[in-house]
Amino acid sequence: MSIVRKAVITAAGRGTRQFPATRSIQKEMLPLVDRDGVTKPTIQIIIEECLASGIEDICIVVSPGGAKPFKDHFSRLRDDERKIFKGKEWALAQADTLRRIEERITYVEQATPEGYGHAVYQAKDFVGDEPFLLLLGDHVYISNSKKRCAQQVMDTYAVTKCAVSAVQQTPDDHLHLFGTVKGTRLGQGDPPIYDVEQIMEKPSIDFAAEHLQTPGVKRGYYLCFFGMHVFPPSLFDCLAHHIDNNIREKGEIQLTSSQEMLRSQERYVAVETSGERLDMGVPLGYIETQTALALSGIDRTEVLATLLRQVAKSAAKEPFGQV
């Protein structure tokens, strides 16, 4: 099939890097003011990215009992809640959005925390024999083009009909944060698409310099994962191989190992996505995510003016160091 109808979002982590806020709230439920000026939990922003790109059904992978906060949020308004929002048409419209989203969601549990690849495997029955879009539950995406980031990746799959990973050119001092690929560029089309020749999870700078340089990518930069993929269902065979044979890295079943196995068996491409990946799962990333959303939203002018005032006040109190 060349049409991607299903998406899988992993949200089974504990969110320890956002403690103590995540002691009482799921990391993916932390609120952000979206580009439309509406305050939403992070997971809703990610789901809306999927739906706006043409996804029809969504599977959220959660920890045991972890579906409850999501189900509570995406549930229909009770009668007493409707009374509270009486006359507030914008709120009732948002409630209708939640109801429509609720109808699209399936939840599956990852019984034990055994790694990202293990979490993805729990969605096998949901996916069935179809291709699927995979996203992280703590990454927000902002496109630099008219197409959503997810749509860019899905469009590439529609053309290549094989596994597609979104990538961005990333400086070598960030390699410890991302999976990295080496590839050969296909033609001179836009966006750039690469036939993937090797995949490595968080390589060292020395290893990347020797093995992962992609011709045409500027010196000191590498093609690193954007946190968004479209996979054929055959990925689950690779995941099953690693799970059944207890093949782990750092004690966990990693997705990257199965991606490399899939690449060795089938065609696999990467597409340079036009947009930003923002990790709200860490404190500084959370601040950056909110700032980026605000500066690309409907209140951009007011937000920019506010930021400039705050910067001026801060500089007046204490000069900035080197930025």
Short mmCIF file of C-alpha atoms in Angstrom, two decimals:
data_model
loop_
_atom_site.label_atom_id
_atom_site.label_comp_id
_atom_site.label_asym_id
_atom_site.label_seq_id
_atom_site.Cartn_x
_atom_site.Cartn_y
_atom_site.Cartn_z
CA MET A 1 0.00 0.00 0.00
CA SER A 2 1.26 3.50 -0.82
CA ILE A 3 -1.25 5.28 1.42
CA VAL A 4 -0.28 5.72 5.07
CA ARG A 5 -3.43 5.69 7.21
CA LYS A 6 -2.06 4.74 10.62
CA ALA A 7 0.30 6.38 13.08
CA VAL A 8 2.01 5.08 16.22
CA ILE A 9 3.06 7.48 18.98
CA THR A 10 5.21 6.18 21.84
CA ALA A 11 4.33 7.63 25.24
CA ALA A 12 5.42 4.96 27.71
CA GLY A 13 8.40 6.75 29.27
CA ARG A 14 8.45 8.03 32.85
CA GLY A 15 9.57 11.55 31.96
CA THR A 16 12.28 11.53 34.63
CA ARG A 17 14.08 14.50 33.07
CA GLN A 18 11.04 16.67 33.79
CA PHE A 19 10.76 15.61 37.45
CA PRO A 20 9.13 16.75 39.72
CA ALA A 21 6.45 18.03 37.33
CA THR A 22 6.08 14.51 35.92
CA ARG A 23 5.47 13.01 39.34
CA SER A 24 1.76 13.82 38.99
CA ILE A 25 1.37 14.36 35.25
CA GLN A 26 2.40 12.33 32.22
CA LYS A 27 5.23 14.05 30.33
CA GLU A 28 3.20 14.06 27.12
CA MET A 29 0.37 15.83 28.98
CA LEU A 30 2.50 18.85 29.88
CA PRO A 31 0.74 21.89 28.36
CA LEU A 32 1.96 24.13 25.56
CA VAL A 33 0.32 27.09 23.87
CA ASP A 34 -0.01 25.98 20.25
CA ARG A 35 0.35 28.14 17.15
CA ASP A 36 -3.39 28.77 17.09
CA GLY A 37 -3.20 30.35 20.55
CA VAL A 38 -4.91 27.42 22.29
CA THR A 39 -3.34 25.72 25.31
CA LYS A 40 -3.08 21.97 24.69
CA PRO A 41 -1.22 18.99 26.12
CA THR A 42 1.82 18.11 24.01
CA ILE A 43 0.29 14.81 22.85
CA GLN A 44 -2.65 16.67 21.28
CA ILE A 45 -0.31 18.87 19.23
CA ILE A 46 1.43 15.74 17.95
CA ILE A 47 -1.88 14.02 17.16
CA GLU A 48 -3.07 17.09 15.25
CA GLU A 49 0.16 16.95 13.23
CA CYS A 50 -0.84 13.43 12.21
CA LEU A 51 -4.47 14.19 11.41
CA ALA A 52 -3.59 17.31 9.41
CA SER A 53 -1.24 15.14 7.32
CA GLY A 54 -3.93 12.62 6.41
CA ILE A 55 -3.59 10.01 9.17
CA GLU A 56 -6.89 8.33 10.05
CA ASP A 57 -6.11 6.08 13.06
CA ILE A 58 -3.61 6.56 15.87
CA CYS A 59 -2.12 4.11 18.37
CA ILE A 60 -0.58 5.49 21.56
CA VAL A 61 1.84 3.15 23.33
CA VAL A 62 1.59 3.68 27.09
CA SER A 63 2.93 2.19 30.30
CA PRO A 64 0.64 -0.04 32.39
CA GLY A 65 -2.33 2.08 33.44
CA GLY A 66 -0.90 5.01 31.51
CA ALA A 67 -3.84 5.45 29.17
CA LYS A 68 -6.06 7.04 31.83
CA PRO A 69 -4.82 10.66 31.59
CA PHE A 70 -5.09 10.55 27.81
CA LYS A 71 -8.57 9.03 27.92
CA ASP A 72 -9.68 11.61 30.47
CA HIS A 73 -8.42 14.46 28.30
CA PHE A 74 -9.92 13.23 25.02
CA SER A 75 -13.29 12.31 26.55
CA ARG A 76 -16.54 14.11 25.79
CA LEU A 77 -17.60 16.98 28.01
CA ARG A 78 -19.88 16.03 30.87
CA ASP A 79 -23.14 17.93 31.30
CA ASP A 80 -21.74 19.94 34.22
CA GLU A 81 -18.70 20.88 32.11
CA ARG A 82 -20.91 22.05 29.26
CA LYS A 83 -22.68 24.37 31.70
CA ILE A 84 -19.34 25.91 32.67
CA PHE A 85 -18.52 26.62 29.01
CA LYS A 86 -22.01 27.79 28.05
CA GLY A 87 -21.69 30.77 25.70
CA LYS A 88 -17.97 30.13 25.13
CA GLU A 89 -18.14 28.95 21.53
CA TRP A 90 -14.36 28.61 21.18
CA ALA A 91 -14.26 26.17 24.12
CA LEU A 92 -17.15 24.11 22.78
CA ALA A 93 -15.40 23.97 19.40
CA GLN A 94 -12.28 22.67 21.15
CA ALA A 95 -14.41 20.08 22.96
CA ASP A 96 -15.73 18.88 19.61
CA THR A 97 -12.12 18.55 18.42
CA LEU A 98 -11.32 16.38 21.43
CA ARG A 99 -14.34 14.18 20.71
CA ARG A 100 -13.26 13.66 17.09
CA ILE A 101 -9.73 12.81 18.19
CA GLU A 102 -11.03 10.34 20.79
CA GLU A 103 -12.71 8.34 18.02
CA ARG A 104 -9.35 7.87 16.26
CA ILE A 105 -7.24 6.62 19.17
CA THR A 106 -6.30 3.08 20.21
CA TYR A 107 -4.15 2.43 23.29
CA VAL A 108 -1.70 -0.43 23.81
CA GLU A 109 0.46 -1.05 26.87
CA GLN A 110 4.16 -1.78 27.09
CA ALA A 111 4.11 -4.06 30.11
CA THR A 112 7.77 -3.54 31.02
CA PRO A 113 10.18 -0.72 30.06
CA GLU A 114 12.50 -2.61 27.74
CA GLY A 115 13.44 0.05 25.23
CA TYR A 116 12.10 2.08 22.34
CA GLY A 117 12.08 -0.82 19.90
CA HIS A 118 10.16 -2.93 22.39
CA ALA A 119 7.60 -0.12 22.80
CA VAL A 120 7.07 0.13 19.04
CA TYR A 121 6.58 -3.65 18.81
CA GLN A 122 3.52 -3.42 21.05
CA ALA A 123 1.66 -1.72 18.16
CA LYS A 124 2.11 -4.72 15.84
CA ASP A 125 -1.53 -5.88 15.98
CA PHE A 126 -2.78 -2.32 15.52
CA VAL A 127 -0.64 -1.80 12.42
CA GLY A 128 -1.46 -5.14 10.79
CA ASP A 129 -0.23 -5.35 7.22
CA GLU A 130 -0.14 -1.61 6.52
CA PRO A 131 2.64 0.98 6.50
CA PHE A 132 2.62 3.33 9.47
CA LEU A 133 3.93 6.69 10.60
CA LEU A 134 6.02 6.59 13.79
CA LEU A 135 6.48 9.59 16.06
CA LEU A 136 7.80 10.30 19.54
CA GLY A 137 5.36 11.49 22.17
CA ASP A 138 7.70 14.23 23.40
CA HIS A 139 8.76 15.77 20.07
CA VAL A 140 6.91 18.69 18.53
CA TYR A 141 7.41 19.47 14.85
CA ILE A 142 7.19 22.87 13.13
CA SER A 143 7.37 22.89 9.35
CA ASN A 144 9.28 25.47 7.34
CA SER A 145 7.07 24.86 4.30
CA LYS A 146 3.38 24.67 3.46
CA LYS A 147 3.45 20.92 4.10
CA ARG A 148 3.47 19.54 7.61
CA CYS A 149 6.61 17.61 8.52
CA ALA A 150 4.65 14.36 8.72
CA GLN A 151 3.15 15.01 5.30
CA GLN A 152 6.62 15.46 3.82
CA VAL A 153 7.68 12.04 5.08
CA MET A 154 4.44 10.38 4.00
CA ASP A 155 4.72 11.91 0.52
CA THR A 156 8.22 10.45 0.20
CA TYR A 157 6.86 7.01 1.11
CA ALA A 158 4.14 7.37 -1.52
CA VAL A 159 6.87 7.80 -4.15
CA THR A 160 9.54 5.35 -2.94
CA LYS A 161 7.22 2.73 -1.37
CA CYS A 162 9.87 1.73 1.15
CA ALA A 163 10.96 2.62 4.67
CA VAL A 164 11.54 6.37 5.07
CA SER A 165 13.29 8.17 7.91
CA ALA A 166 13.15 11.93 8.22
CA VAL A 167 16.63 13.40 8.77
CA GLN A 168 18.31 16.75 9.16
CA GLN A 169 21.88 17.88 8.72
CA THR A 170 23.20 18.04 12.27
CA PRO A 171 26.58 19.24 13.63
CA ASP A 172 28.93 16.58 14.96
CA ASP A 173 28.77 17.86 18.55
CA HIS A 174 25.12 16.70 18.60
CA LEU A 175 25.80 13.15 17.40
CA HIS A 176 25.49 11.78 20.94
CA LEU A 177 21.79 12.73 20.84
CA PHE A 178 20.63 11.12 17.59
CA GLY A 179 20.68 8.07 15.40
CA THR A 180 22.71 8.84 12.28
CA VAL A 181 22.62 7.56 8.70
CA LYS A 182 24.99 7.49 5.77
CA GLY A 183 23.50 7.63 2.30
CA THR A 184 23.80 8.50 -1.36
CA ARG A 185 21.66 11.32 -2.69
CA LEU A 186 19.14 10.43 -5.37
CA GLY A 187 19.13 13.11 -8.07
CA GLN A 188 18.82 16.80 -7.26
CA GLY A 189 15.18 16.89 -6.26
CA ASP A 190 13.74 18.94 -3.42
CA PRO A 191 13.54 17.76 -0.70
CA PRO A 192 16.80 15.79 -0.89
CA ILE A 193 16.28 12.01 -0.70
CA TYR A 194 19.05 9.52 0.06
CA ASP A 195 19.44 5.78 -0.36
CA VAL A 196 20.50 4.72 3.14
CA GLU A 197 23.69 2.66 3.35
CA GLN A 198 24.28 2.51 7.10
CA ILE A 199 22.45 3.38 10.34
CA MET A 200 24.13 3.88 13.70
CA GLU A 201 22.63 4.91 17.04
CA LYS A 202 24.39 7.91 18.65
CA PRO A 203 27.84 7.35 17.11
CA SER A 204 31.03 8.92 18.38
CA ILE A 205 32.47 11.78 16.37
CA ASP A 206 35.48 9.64 15.40
CA PHE A 207 33.28 6.76 14.19
CA ALA A 208 31.03 9.13 12.24
CA ALA A 209 33.99 10.84 10.60
CA GLU A 210 35.29 7.48 9.37
CA HIS A 211 32.07 5.69 8.48
CA LEU A 212 29.05 8.00 8.26
CA GLN A 213 29.97 10.94 6.06
CA THR A 214 27.42 11.45 3.30
CA PRO A 215 28.68 13.06 0.06
CA GLY A 216 27.14 16.50 -0.41
CA VAL A 217 26.51 17.11 3.30
CA LYS A 218 28.59 20.01 4.56
CA ARG A 219 31.76 19.23 6.46
CA GLY A 220 31.25 18.55 10.16
CA TYR A 221 27.56 17.73 9.66
CA TYR A 222 25.74 14.40 9.42
CA LEU A 223 22.27 13.15 8.52
CA CYS A 224 20.61 12.56 11.89
CA PHE A 225 17.14 11.30 12.67
CA PHE A 226 14.37 13.86 12.91
CA GLY A 227 12.26 11.60 15.16
CA MET A 228 9.72 10.70 12.47
CA HIS A 229 9.56 7.66 10.17
CA VAL A 230 7.26 5.71 7.88
CA PHE A 231 7.84 1.97 8.09
CA PRO A 232 6.43 -1.02 6.21
CA PRO A 233 4.97 -3.74 8.47
CA SER A 234 8.09 -5.85 7.86
CA LEU A 235 9.80 -3.73 10.54
CA PHE A 236 7.98 -5.89 13.09
CA ASP A 237 9.77 -9.00 11.80
CA CYS A 238 13.07 -7.28 12.56
CA LEU A 239 11.87 -6.20 15.99
CA ALA A 240 10.63 -9.75 16.70
CA HIS A 241 14.07 -11.12 15.80
CA HIS A 242 15.74 -8.86 18.35
CA ILE A 243 13.12 -9.54 21.03
CA ASP A 244 13.04 -13.33 20.52
CA ASN A 245 16.84 -13.55 20.57
CA ASN A 246 17.21 -11.01 23.39
CA ILE A 247 19.51 -8.82 21.30
CA ARG A 248 19.96 -5.65 23.31
CA GLU A 249 22.07 -2.53 23.41
CA LYS A 250 22.68 -0.98 26.83
CA GLY A 251 20.19 -3.45 28.24
CA GLU A 252 17.30 -2.46 25.95
CA ILE A 253 15.66 -3.52 22.71
CA GLN A 254 16.59 -0.63 20.45
CA LEU A 255 14.68 0.50 17.38
CA THR A 256 17.86 1.48 15.55
CA SER A 257 19.13 -2.11 15.50
CA SER A 258 15.95 -3.22 13.73
CA GLN A 259 16.16 -0.30 11.34
CA GLU A 260 19.65 -1.38 10.31
CA MET A 261 18.42 -4.97 9.90
CA LEU A 262 15.51 -3.77 7.76
CA ARG A 263 17.93 -1.69 5.68
CA SER A 264 20.05 -4.78 5.03
CA GLN A 265 16.98 -6.63 3.69
CA GLU A 266 14.98 -3.96 1.83
CA ARG A 267 15.38 -0.58 0.25
CA TYR A 268 15.50 2.19 2.85
CA VAL A 269 15.61 5.93 2.18
CA ALA A 270 16.01 9.13 4.19
CA VAL A 271 14.46 12.49 3.38
CA GLU A 272 15.73 15.86 4.57
CA THR A 273 12.69 17.36 6.22
CA SER A 274 12.05 21.10 6.06
CA GLY A 275 11.21 22.02 9.62
CA GLU A 276 12.25 21.91 13.26
CA ARG A 277 12.25 19.02 15.72
CA LEU A 278 11.75 20.20 19.28
CA ASP A 279 12.27 17.95 22.30
CA MET A 280 9.98 19.07 25.12
CA GLY A 281 11.09 16.13 27.26
CA VAL A 282 13.94 18.11 28.87
CA PRO A 283 13.63 21.46 30.69
CA LEU A 284 15.58 23.62 28.23
CA GLY A 285 13.90 21.86 25.31
CA TYR A 286 10.51 22.56 26.86
CA ILE A 287 11.30 26.28 26.98
CA GLU A 288 12.61 26.17 23.40
CA THR A 289 9.50 24.31 22.22
CA GLN A 290 7.14 26.87 23.71
CA THR A 291 9.19 29.75 22.33
CA ALA A 292 9.28 28.26 18.82
CA LEU A 293 5.51 27.63 18.83
CA ALA A 294 4.85 31.17 20.03
CA LEU A 295 7.11 32.73 17.41
CA SER A 296 5.37 30.82 14.61
CA GLY A 297 1.84 31.36 15.94
CA ILE A 298 -0.97 33.87 15.58
CA ASP A 299 0.38 36.05 18.41
CA ARG A 300 3.89 36.21 16.95
CA THR A 301 4.18 40.02 16.94
CA GLU A 302 3.09 40.39 20.56
CA VAL A 303 5.28 37.50 21.67
CA LEU A 304 8.32 38.92 19.90
CA ALA A 305 7.75 42.32 21.52
CA THR A 306 7.45 40.67 24.94
CA LEU A 307 10.64 38.67 24.44
CA LEU A 308 12.56 41.78 23.37
CA ARG A 309 11.37 43.65 26.47
CA GLN A 310 12.41 40.77 28.72
CA VAL A 311 15.82 40.50 27.03
CA ALA A 312 16.39 44.24 27.45
CA LYS A 313 15.44 44.08 31.15
CA SER A 314 17.68 41.07 31.73
CA ALA A 315 20.63 42.68 29.96
CA ALA A 316 20.20 45.84 32.01
CA LYS A 317 20.44 43.82 35.23
CA GLU A 318 23.36 41.66 34.19
CA PRO A 319 25.24 41.59 30.86
CA PHE A 320 25.02 38.36 28.89
CA GLY A 321 28.03 36.12 28.61
CA GLN A 322 29.12 34.63 25.32
CA VAL A 323 26.15 33.17 23.38
#
